[in-house]
Amino acid sequence: MTLIGVVVGVAALLVAIFVIYKEDVSEEQVESSKEAFASYLAESDAACAKHGPALAELGDGPWQGDPAAYAAHLREKNKVLSEVVRDWQALAVPYEEKKQDVAEAQSLALGSIRQYEIAADVMEDGGEDANPYITEGGRMGLEAITKARATGFKICPGGR
């Protein structure tokens, strides 16, 4: 065997060791990230759940036939739900592959809250029909919950 053959053989061996080591590290990193994400899910759900009693106390609210009372109820519920999302957003998402999904669920939840705020404004002003805003708020809220459940959350964004 020539010196060139030995050098090529050693180089090939070093490359193979590097590739195997790199794959092992990558698998360990992925597993660590998944464990960190599972911990994040539990911490997020706990942060959201702490608002559950306040939401339960508010209940479904008064009949929509009393616009002033229903608008006041929506405002109170929105305050609590805004706190839920704020607490949820305060936690950093540790798993890069899930950041977009979490951000989308949070954005949908905030959009839902905004639709309910508009509905409350409309009811208080006695102007146009607030039902389209209530309907859109419900649709966005359901979409936020669906996205959150698909991502692994059990409580967020609803608080209960």
XYZ file of N, CA and C in Angstrom:
480
model
N 0.850 -1.158 0.000
C 0.000 0.000 0.000
C 0.901 1.227 0.000
N 0.546 2.161 -0.792
C 1.346 3.376 -0.896
C 0.933 4.371 0.168
N 1.750 5.362 0.329
C 1.465 6.426 1.293
C 0.175 7.158 0.931
N -0.059 7.358 -0.337
C -1.290 8.029 -0.783
C -2.501 7.176 -0.415
N -2.395 5.877 -0.582
C -3.488 4.978 -0.231
C -3.800 5.024 1.251
N -2.770 5.100 2.084
C -2.957 5.168 3.538
C -3.629 6.492 3.912
N -3.168 7.592 3.333
C -3.739 8.914 3.620
C -5.210 8.946 3.207
N -5.521 8.431 2.034
C -6.914 8.400 1.562
C -7.765 7.533 2.486
N -7.232 6.416 2.909
C -7.967 5.532 3.811
C -8.232 6.181 5.156
N -7.241 6.848 5.725
C -7.403 7.542 7.010
C -8.405 8.685 6.849
N -8.326 9.422 5.758
C -9.256 10.526 5.514
C -10.686 9.999 5.409
N -10.861 8.899 4.721
C -12.194 8.305 4.592
C -12.719 7.866 5.945
N -11.862 7.294 6.751
C -12.251 6.873 8.092
C -12.660 8.070 8.950
N -11.889 9.144 8.874
C -12.213 10.359 9.642
C -13.542 10.964 9.189
N -13.783 10.960 7.907
C -15.059 11.478 7.387
C -16.211 10.614 7.890
N -16.043 9.313 7.868
C -17.101 8.411 8.344
C -17.374 8.633 9.825
N -16.330 8.787 10.625
C -16.504 9.044 12.063
C -17.225 10.368 12.276
N -16.850 11.391 11.510
C -17.492 12.703 11.639
C -18.982 12.614 11.297
N -19.315 11.922 10.218
C -20.718 11.797 9.806
C -21.516 11.057 10.874
N -20.986 9.982 11.397
C -21.684 9.224 12.440
C -21.859 10.083 13.683
N -20.807 10.797 14.095
C -20.876 11.653 15.277
C -21.895 12.768 15.073
N -21.862 13.367 13.875
C -22.789 14.459 13.575
C -24.232 13.967 13.640
N -24.533 12.781 13.100
C -25.884 12.241 13.147
C -26.316 11.972 14.585
N -25.401 11.442 15.405
C -25.727 11.187 16.808
C -26.049 12.478 17.538
N -25.252 13.507 17.304
C -25.487 14.796 17.950
C -26.820 15.370 17.485
N -27.092 15.278 16.208
C -28.343 15.810 15.678
C -29.549 15.107 16.292
N -29.484 13.782 16.411
C -30.592 13.049 17.022
C -30.753 13.437 18.481
N -29.646 13.607 19.175
C -29.708 14.041 20.576
C -30.297 15.439 20.683
N -29.894 16.314 19.777
C -30.421 17.680 19.795
C -31.925 17.688 19.512
N -32.346 16.889 18.569
C -33.774 16.809 18.236
C -34.554 16.281 19.432
N -34.046 15.233 20.052
C -34.727 14.660 21.212
C -34.792 15.666 22.357
N -33.719 16.382 22.564
C -33.681 17.402 23.610
C -34.686 18.512 23.313
N -34.768 18.910 22.054
C -35.723 19.942 21.659
C -37.159 19.476 21.863
N -37.432 18.223 21.548
C -38.783 17.676 21.728
C -39.147 17.635 23.211
N -38.186 17.259 24.045
C -38.430 17.254 25.494
C -38.668 18.664 26.006
N -37.896 19.615 25.501
C -38.076 21.009 25.896
C -39.450 21.510 25.445
N -39.892 21.084 24.257
C -41.206 21.507 23.772
C -42.320 20.907 24.615
N -42.174 19.651 25.016
C -43.179 19.030 25.889
C -43.272 19.781 27.208
N -42.143 20.192 27.736
C -42.121 20.988 28.966
C -42.784 22.349 28.732
N -42.505 22.945 27.581
C -43.112 24.224 27.210
C -44.634 24.101 27.111
N -45.110 23.005 26.510
C -46.555 22.800 26.401
C -47.200 22.768 27.782
N -46.595 22.037 28.695
C -47.140 21.937 30.055
C -47.104 23.284 30.767
N -46.003 24.006 30.610
C -45.879 25.321 31.257
C -46.882 26.311 30.668
N -47.058 26.266 29.361
C -48.018 27.161 28.702
C -49.444 26.857 29.142
N -49.789 25.571 29.139
C -51.137 25.203 29.559
C -51.393 25.606 31.006
N -50.384 25.490 31.858
C -50.536 25.924 33.258
C -50.747 27.435 33.329
N -50.014 28.181 32.510
C -50.164 29.643 32.487
C -51.562 30.033 31.998
N -52.058 29.327 31.010
C -53.401 29.612 30.492
C -54.478 29.178 31.486
N -54.264 28.036 32.132
C -55.261 27.482 33.054
C -55.481 28.355 34.283
N -54.494 29.132 34.662
C -54.674 29.958 35.862
C -55.794 30.989 35.688
N -56.200 31.220 34.444
C -57.297 32.153 34.169
C -58.644 31.447 34.051
N -58.628 30.124 34.134
C -59.855 29.340 34.018
C -60.936 29.731 35.007
N -60.602 29.919 36.300
C -61.645 30.298 37.255
C -62.319 31.629 36.901
N -61.552 32.595 36.437
C -62.140 33.890 36.061
C -63.076 33.729 34.874
N -62.694 32.896 33.911
C -63.562 32.661 32.757
C -64.817 31.890 33.163
N -64.665 30.918 34.043
C -65.822 30.154 34.516
C -66.791 31.061 35.260
N -66.252 31.975 36.032
C -67.099 32.905 36.779
C -67.901 33.807 35.841
N -67.294 34.187 34.729
C -68.005 35.026 33.751
C -69.106 34.248 33.040
N -68.900 32.965 32.847
C -69.909 32.138 32.190
C -70.182 32.571 30.766
N -71.351 32.199 30.285
C -71.736 32.525 28.913
C -72.236 33.949 28.766
N -72.587 34.555 29.871
C -73.027 35.948 29.817
C -74.513 36.103 29.620
N -74.954 37.344 29.593
C -76.383 37.631 29.431
C -76.848 37.403 28.000
N -78.125 37.391 27.863
C -78.746 37.254 26.549
C -78.356 38.441 25.687
N -78.146 38.206 24.390
C -77.747 39.280 23.478
C -78.839 40.320 23.273
N -80.034 40.020 23.709
C -81.125 40.982 23.568
C -80.920 42.231 24.406
N -80.022 42.186 25.365
C -79.649 43.360 26.160
C -78.239 43.766 25.721
N -78.152 44.591 24.671
C -76.840 44.906 24.089
C -75.842 45.505 25.087
N -76.290 46.365 25.975
C -75.361 46.994 26.918
C -74.761 45.951 27.873
N -75.608 45.064 28.381
C -75.127 44.027 29.295
C -74.225 43.037 28.563
N -74.611 42.675 27.341
C -73.803 41.722 26.584
C -72.455 42.336 26.207
N -72.458 43.619 25.836
C -71.199 44.303 25.503
C -70.280 44.351 26.724
N -70.840 44.635 27.893
C -70.039 44.666 29.124
C -69.450 43.281 29.408
N -70.264 42.254 29.189
C -69.785 40.885 29.384
C -68.632 40.566 28.418
N -68.794 40.934 27.142
C -67.733 40.692 26.162
C -66.442 41.400 26.571
N -66.559 42.610 27.057
C -65.368 43.366 27.481
C -64.655 42.666 28.645
N -65.423 42.182 29.606
C -64.816 41.479 30.747
C -64.153 40.178 30.291
N -64.839 39.464 29.428
C -64.286 38.205 28.916
C -63.022 38.476 28.098
N -63.051 39.538 27.293
C -61.884 39.899 26.488
C -60.687 40.258 27.361
N -60.930 40.918 28.492
C -59.831 41.252 29.399
C -59.139 39.979 29.870
N -59.935 39.012 30.284
C -59.368 37.758 30.783
C -58.669 37.012 29.647
N -59.305 36.912 28.498
C -58.692 36.185 27.376
C -57.422 36.873 26.892
N -57.384 38.190 26.949
C -56.161 38.920 26.593
C -55.031 38.575 27.558
N -55.368 38.425 28.833
C -54.361 38.017 29.825
C -53.885 36.592 29.548
N -54.807 35.722 29.144
C -54.436 34.342 28.813
C -53.389 34.356 27.700
N -53.685 35.066 26.623
C -52.782 35.079 25.470
C -51.474 35.794 25.833
N -51.552 36.871 26.593
C -50.340 37.585 27.017
C -49.420 36.651 27.809
N -49.982 35.914 28.757
C -49.174 34.978 29.553
C -48.600 33.865 28.681
N -49.375 33.421 27.725
C -48.932 32.379 26.801
C -47.786 32.898 25.930
N -47.938 34.109 25.406
C -46.907 34.679 24.539
C -45.616 34.995 25.300
N -45.690 35.157 26.595
C -44.504 35.496 27.395
C -43.515 34.332 27.477
N -43.955 33.147 27.121
C -43.094 31.966 27.189
C -42.467 31.706 25.820
N -41.164 31.568 25.801
C -40.446 31.330 24.549
C -40.665 29.900 24.069
N -40.915 29.749 22.781
C -41.109 28.428 22.174
C -39.724 27.825 21.919
N -39.395 26.699 22.573
C -38.041 26.158 22.473
C -37.776 25.273 21.250
N -38.798 24.925 20.526
C -38.652 23.984 19.415
C -38.924 24.724 18.120
N -37.878 24.961 17.364
C -37.930 25.798 16.164
C -39.036 25.372 15.200
N -39.220 24.063 15.046
C -40.202 23.565 14.085
C -41.643 23.885 14.466
N -41.884 24.248 15.721
C -43.252 24.521 16.176
C -43.531 26.015 16.354
N -42.521 26.854 16.221
C -42.711 28.290 16.466
C -43.798 28.896 15.586
N -43.818 28.536 14.317
C -44.814 29.082 13.395
C -46.226 28.644 13.788
N -46.399 27.382 14.149
C -47.717 26.880 14.553
C -48.221 27.598 15.799
N -47.333 27.781 16.769
C -47.711 28.471 18.008
C -48.076 29.923 17.701
N -47.256 30.586 16.891
C -47.523 31.982 16.538
C -48.867 32.121 15.814
N -49.191 31.177 14.947
C -50.469 31.226 14.228
C -51.642 31.061 15.191
N -51.536 30.125 16.122
C -52.613 29.926 17.096
C -52.796 31.175 17.956
N -51.690 31.759 18.382
C -51.765 32.973 19.196
C -52.361 34.131 18.405
N -51.974 34.265 17.164
C -52.498 35.330 16.313
C -54.005 35.163 16.086
N -54.435 33.942 15.858
C -55.871 33.690 15.688
C -56.642 34.013 16.964
N -56.069 33.667 18.112
C -56.725 33.975 19.384
C -56.864 35.482 19.559
N -55.812 36.218 19.243
C -55.873 37.680 19.351
C -56.864 38.268 18.353
N -56.928 37.685 17.160
C -57.906 38.140 16.164
C -59.330 37.918 16.643
N -59.556 36.800 17.292
C -60.873 36.505 17.848
C -61.255 37.541 18.903
N -60.323 37.822 19.787
C -60.564 38.825 20.834
C -60.884 40.178 20.200
N -60.142 40.530 19.171
C -60.378 41.823 18.492
C -61.773 41.873 17.877
N -62.232 40.783 17.292
C -63.582 40.766 16.718
C -64.644 40.979 17.792
N -64.432 40.366 18.953
C -65.374 40.551 20.059
C -65.322 41.977 20.597
N -64.148 42.610 20.569
C -64.041 44.010 20.991
C -64.836 44.912 20.049
N -64.721 44.639 18.752
C -65.482 45.416 17.765
C -66.976 45.213 17.993
N -67.378 43.973 18.242
C -68.796 43.690 18.504
C -69.277 44.479 19.718
N -68.477 44.536 20.773
C -68.861 45.286 21.972
C -68.988 46.772 21.646
N -68.065 47.299 20.861
C -68.140 48.712 20.449
C -69.433 48.988 19.685
N -69.746 48.100 18.746
C -70.949 48.267 17.925
C -72.189 48.232 18.807
N -72.252 47.300 19.753
C -73.422 47.195 20.627
C -73.552 48.437 21.509
N -72.436 48.925 22.014
C -72.492 50.112 22.876
C -72.899 51.353 22.104
N -72.496 51.438 20.843
C -72.840 52.589 20.011
C -74.269 52.522 19.500
N -74.874 51.329 19.599
C -76.245 51.165 19.128
C -76.345 51.238 17.620
N -75.235 51.048 16.952
C -75.209 51.159 15.499
C -75.556 49.868 14.801
N -74.715 49.519 13.893
C -74.942 48.350 13.033
C -75.044 47.050 13.839
N -75.415 46.015 13.142
C -75.563 44.691 13.741
C -74.194 44.143 14.145
N -74.055 43.691 15.369
C -72.788 43.161 15.885
C -72.605 41.680 15.579
N -73.655 41.016 15.102
C -73.573 39.569 14.881
C -72.443 39.127 13.951
N -72.157 39.851 12.864
C -71.043 39.406 12.015
C -69.706 39.375 12.768
N -69.507 40.314 13.668
C -68.260 40.354 14.443
C -68.225 39.223 15.480
N -69.383 38.950 16.056
C -69.472 37.844 17.011
C -69.223 36.524 16.292
N -69.817 36.369 15.116
C -69.628 35.154 14.328
C -68.165 34.981 13.921
N -67.546 36.053 13.449
C -66.144 35.977 13.032
C -65.232 35.729 14.235
N -65.548 36.346 15.361
C -64.774 36.091 16.581
C -64.855 34.633 16.993
N -66.040 34.063 16.893
C -66.213 32.647 17.208
C -65.465 31.747 16.245
N -65.519 32.091 14.969
C -64.814 31.293 13.954
C -63.307 31.326 14.199
N -62.772 32.520 14.442
C -61.329 32.650 14.672
C -60.917 31.963 15.975
N -61.753 32.067 16.992
C -61.462 31.400 18.253
C -61.426 29.899 18.100
N -62.380 29.360 17.371
C -62.402 27.918 17.111
C -61.175 27.489 16.304
N -60.804 28.291 15.327
C -59.614 27.987 14.531
C -58.347 28.038 15.395
N -58.296 29.005 16.333
C -57.152 29.099 17.253
C -57.065 27.855 18.129
N -58.203 27.426 18.637
C -58.234 26.230 19.486
C -57.830 24.990 18.679
N -58.350 24.867 17.469
C -58.019 23.733 16.608
C -56.522 23.698 16.316
N -55.949 24.849 15.993
C -54.513 24.934 15.709
C -53.700 24.590 16.963
N -54.129 25.112 18.104
C -53.422 24.847 19.359
C -53.466 23.361 19.714
N -54.617 22.726 19.555
C -54.735 21.301 19.880
C -53.857 20.469 18.937
N -53.835 20.844 17.659
C -52.999 20.124 16.698
C -51.514 20.279 17.018
N -51.162 21.369 17.680
C -49.766 21.630 18.050
C -49.408 20.923 19.351
N -50.412 20.540 20.141
C -50.146 19.788 21.368
C -50.657 20.432 22.648
N -51.243 21.609 22.561
C -51.770 22.278 23.749
C -53.087 21.619 24.170
N -53.306 21.562 25.461
C -54.549 20.986 25.981
C -55.484 22.071 26.506
N -54.942 23.218 26.921
C -55.751 24.279 27.518
C -55.661 25.578 26.717
N -54.468 26.005 26.373
C -54.312 27.242 25.603
C -55.024 27.088 24.266
N -55.649 28.112 23.743
C -55.689 29.486 24.219
C -56.903 29.813 25.076
N -57.734 28.833 25.384
C -59.010 29.118 26.016
C -58.996 29.338 27.507
N -57.981 28.924 28.196
C -57.942 29.136 29.648
C -58.660 28.083 30.458
N -59.407 27.231 29.801
C -60.080 26.148 30.534
C -60.432 25.024 29.614
